Amino acid sequence: DGSDRIGRVAVGLFGVGSTPLRAAATEAALAGAAPDAAAVTDAARAGAAEIAAVDDVHATASYRTRVAAHLMDAALTAVIEEARRG
């Protein structure tokens, strides 16, 4: 809308818990925020903190949580860059 603020964001995660989930804390943290690296990193961490990750033969819950935070950060950063390019 030209305000250089994030108007709406939806983040879905799968492979971290027993079912797919929305990263509601990430979405809430970014709604209305300036699209900068610090806001994205903080939002990704908030989303990772709400994950009820599970251990299984493929990965530990701790690993899944760290990877989820990293991937949210990278994906959201890429989306912001794409939006800036128009």
PDB file of C-alpha atoms in Angstrom:
ATOM      1  CA  ASP A   1       0.000   0.000   0.000  1.00  0.00           C
ATOM      2  CA  GLY A   2       3.052   2.274  -0.228  1.00  0.00           C
ATOM      3  CA  SER A   3       3.479   2.604   3.549  1.00  0.00           C
ATOM      4  CA  ASP A   4       6.624   0.420   3.568  1.00  0.00           C
ATOM      5  CA  ARG A   5       5.009  -1.742   6.234  1.00  0.00           C
ATOM      6  CA  ILE A   6       4.004  -5.371   6.056  1.00  0.00           C
ATOM      7  CA  GLY A   7       0.255  -5.486   5.600  1.00  0.00           C
ATOM      8  CA  ARG A   8      -0.411  -9.194   5.800  1.00  0.00           C
ATOM      9  CA  VAL A   9       1.649 -12.348   6.024  1.00  0.00           C
ATOM     10  CA  ALA A  10       0.774 -16.023   6.299  1.00  0.00           C
ATOM     11  CA  VAL A  11       3.343 -18.616   7.327  1.00  0.00           C
ATOM     12  CA  GLY A  12       2.735 -22.345   7.289  1.00  0.00           C
ATOM     13  CA  LEU A  13       5.101 -24.979   8.620  1.00  0.00           C
ATOM     14  CA  PHE A  14       5.232 -28.711   8.199  1.00  0.00           C
ATOM     15  CA  GLY A  15       7.713 -31.394   9.171  1.00  0.00           C
ATOM     16  CA  VAL A  16       8.325 -29.908  12.605  1.00  0.00           C
ATOM     17  CA  GLY A  17       5.458 -31.400  14.594  1.00  0.00           C
ATOM     18  CA  SER A  18       2.802 -34.033  14.313  1.00  0.00           C
ATOM     19  CA  THR A  19       0.658 -31.866  11.993  1.00  0.00           C
ATOM     20  CA  PRO A  20       1.172 -28.837   9.736  1.00  0.00           C
ATOM     21  CA  LEU A  21       0.670 -25.530  11.533  1.00  0.00           C
ATOM     22  CA  ARG A  22       0.432 -21.797  11.046  1.00  0.00           C
ATOM     23  CA  ALA A  23       3.194 -19.751  12.632  1.00  0.00           C
ATOM     24  CA  ALA A  24       0.759 -17.340  14.284  1.00  0.00           C
ATOM     25  CA  ALA A  25       3.430 -15.629  16.395  1.00  0.00           C
ATOM     26  CA  THR A  26       5.486 -14.912  13.280  1.00  0.00           C
ATOM     27  CA  GLU A  27       2.450 -13.557  11.457  1.00  0.00           C
ATOM     28  CA  ALA A  28       1.466 -11.340  14.390  1.00  0.00           C
ATOM     29  CA  ALA A  29       4.999 -10.028  14.853  1.00  0.00           C
ATOM     30  CA  LEU A  30       5.251  -8.986  11.216  1.00  0.00           C
ATOM     31  CA  ALA A  31       1.786  -7.470  10.740  1.00  0.00           C
ATOM     32  CA  GLY A  32       2.362  -3.720  10.476  1.00  0.00           C
ATOM     33  CA  ALA A  33       6.127  -4.031  10.970  1.00  0.00           C
ATOM     34  CA  ALA A  34       8.779  -2.410   8.838  1.00  0.00           C
ATOM     35  CA  PRO A  35      10.198  -4.993   6.427  1.00  0.00           C
ATOM     36  CA  ASP A  36      13.724  -5.051   7.807  1.00  0.00           C
ATOM     37  CA  ALA A  37      16.122  -7.807   8.803  1.00  0.00           C
ATOM     38  CA  ALA A  38      15.686  -7.319  12.541  1.00  0.00           C
ATOM     39  CA  ALA A  39      11.885  -7.581  12.355  1.00  0.00           C
ATOM     40  CA  VAL A  40      12.114 -10.714  10.216  1.00  0.00           C
ATOM     41  CA  THR A  41      14.642 -12.401  12.511  1.00  0.00           C
ATOM     42  CA  ASP A  42      12.633 -11.555  15.628  1.00  0.00           C
ATOM     43  CA  ALA A  43       9.431 -12.819  14.002  1.00  0.00           C
ATOM     44  CA  ALA A  44      11.086 -16.062  12.888  1.00  0.00           C
ATOM     45  CA  ARG A  45      12.367 -16.650  16.417  1.00  0.00           C
ATOM     46  CA  ALA A  46       8.903 -15.957  17.835  1.00  0.00           C
ATOM     47  CA  GLY A  47       7.411 -18.482  15.445  1.00  0.00           C
ATOM     48  CA  ALA A  48      10.006 -21.088  16.295  1.00  0.00           C
ATOM     49  CA  ALA A  49       9.329 -20.613  20.001  1.00  0.00           C
ATOM     50  CA  GLU A  50       5.693 -21.629  19.541  1.00  0.00           C
ATOM     51  CA  ILE A  51       6.494 -24.875  17.710  1.00  0.00           C
ATOM     52  CA  ALA A  52       5.809 -28.097  19.565  1.00  0.00           C
ATOM     53  CA  ALA A  53       8.494 -29.953  17.634  1.00  0.00           C
ATOM     54  CA  VAL A  54       8.881 -33.698  17.982  1.00  0.00           C
ATOM     55  CA  ASP A  55      11.849 -36.042  18.085  1.00  0.00           C
ATOM     56  CA  ASP A  56      11.879 -38.947  15.678  1.00  0.00           C
ATOM     57  CA  VAL A  57      14.394 -41.077  13.795  1.00  0.00           C
ATOM     58  CA  HIS A  58      15.037 -38.247  11.316  1.00  0.00           C
ATOM     59  CA  ALA A  59      15.725 -35.289  13.618  1.00  0.00           C
ATOM     60  CA  THR A  60      15.538 -34.011  17.163  1.00  0.00           C
ATOM     61  CA  ALA A  61      12.949 -31.469  18.243  1.00  0.00           C
ATOM     62  CA  SER A  62      15.736 -28.964  18.917  1.00  0.00           C
ATOM     63  CA  TYR A  63      17.109 -29.342  15.402  1.00  0.00           C
ATOM     64  CA  ARG A  64      13.649 -28.968  13.850  1.00  0.00           C
ATOM     65  CA  THR A  65      13.070 -25.784  15.841  1.00  0.00           C
ATOM     66  CA  ARG A  66      16.391 -24.257  14.776  1.00  0.00           C
ATOM     67  CA  VAL A  67      15.838 -25.190  11.140  1.00  0.00           C
ATOM     68  CA  ALA A  68      12.293 -23.798  11.206  1.00  0.00           C
ATOM     69  CA  ALA A  69      13.560 -20.442  12.503  1.00  0.00           C
ATOM     70  CA  HIS A  70      16.290 -20.329   9.869  1.00  0.00           C
ATOM     71  CA  LEU A  71      13.966 -21.278   7.014  1.00  0.00           C
ATOM     72  CA  MET A  72      11.298 -18.783   8.079  1.00  0.00           C
ATOM     73  CA  ASP A  73      13.947 -16.054   8.221  1.00  0.00           C
ATOM     74  CA  ALA A  74      15.312 -16.965   4.779  1.00  0.00           C
ATOM     75  CA  ALA A  75      11.902 -17.340   3.127  1.00  0.00           C
ATOM     76  CA  LEU A  76      10.515 -14.116   4.568  1.00  0.00           C
ATOM     77  CA  THR A  77      13.658 -12.210   3.593  1.00  0.00           C
ATOM     78  CA  ALA A  78      13.351 -13.537   0.031  1.00  0.00           C
ATOM     79  CA  VAL A  79       9.681 -12.567  -0.159  1.00  0.00           C
ATOM     80  CA  ILE A  80      10.426  -9.041   1.054  1.00  0.00           C
ATOM     81  CA  GLU A  81      13.209  -8.672  -1.523  1.00  0.00           C
ATOM     82  CA  GLU A  82      10.881  -9.906  -4.268  1.00  0.00           C
ATOM     83  CA  ALA A  83       8.162  -7.466  -3.176  1.00  0.00           C
ATOM     84  CA  ARG A  84      10.642  -4.594  -3.290  1.00  0.00           C
ATOM     85  CA  ARG A  85      11.581  -5.477  -6.868  1.00  0.00           C
ATOM     86  CA  GLY A  86       7.901  -5.396  -7.778  1.00  0.00           C
TER      87      GLY A  86
END
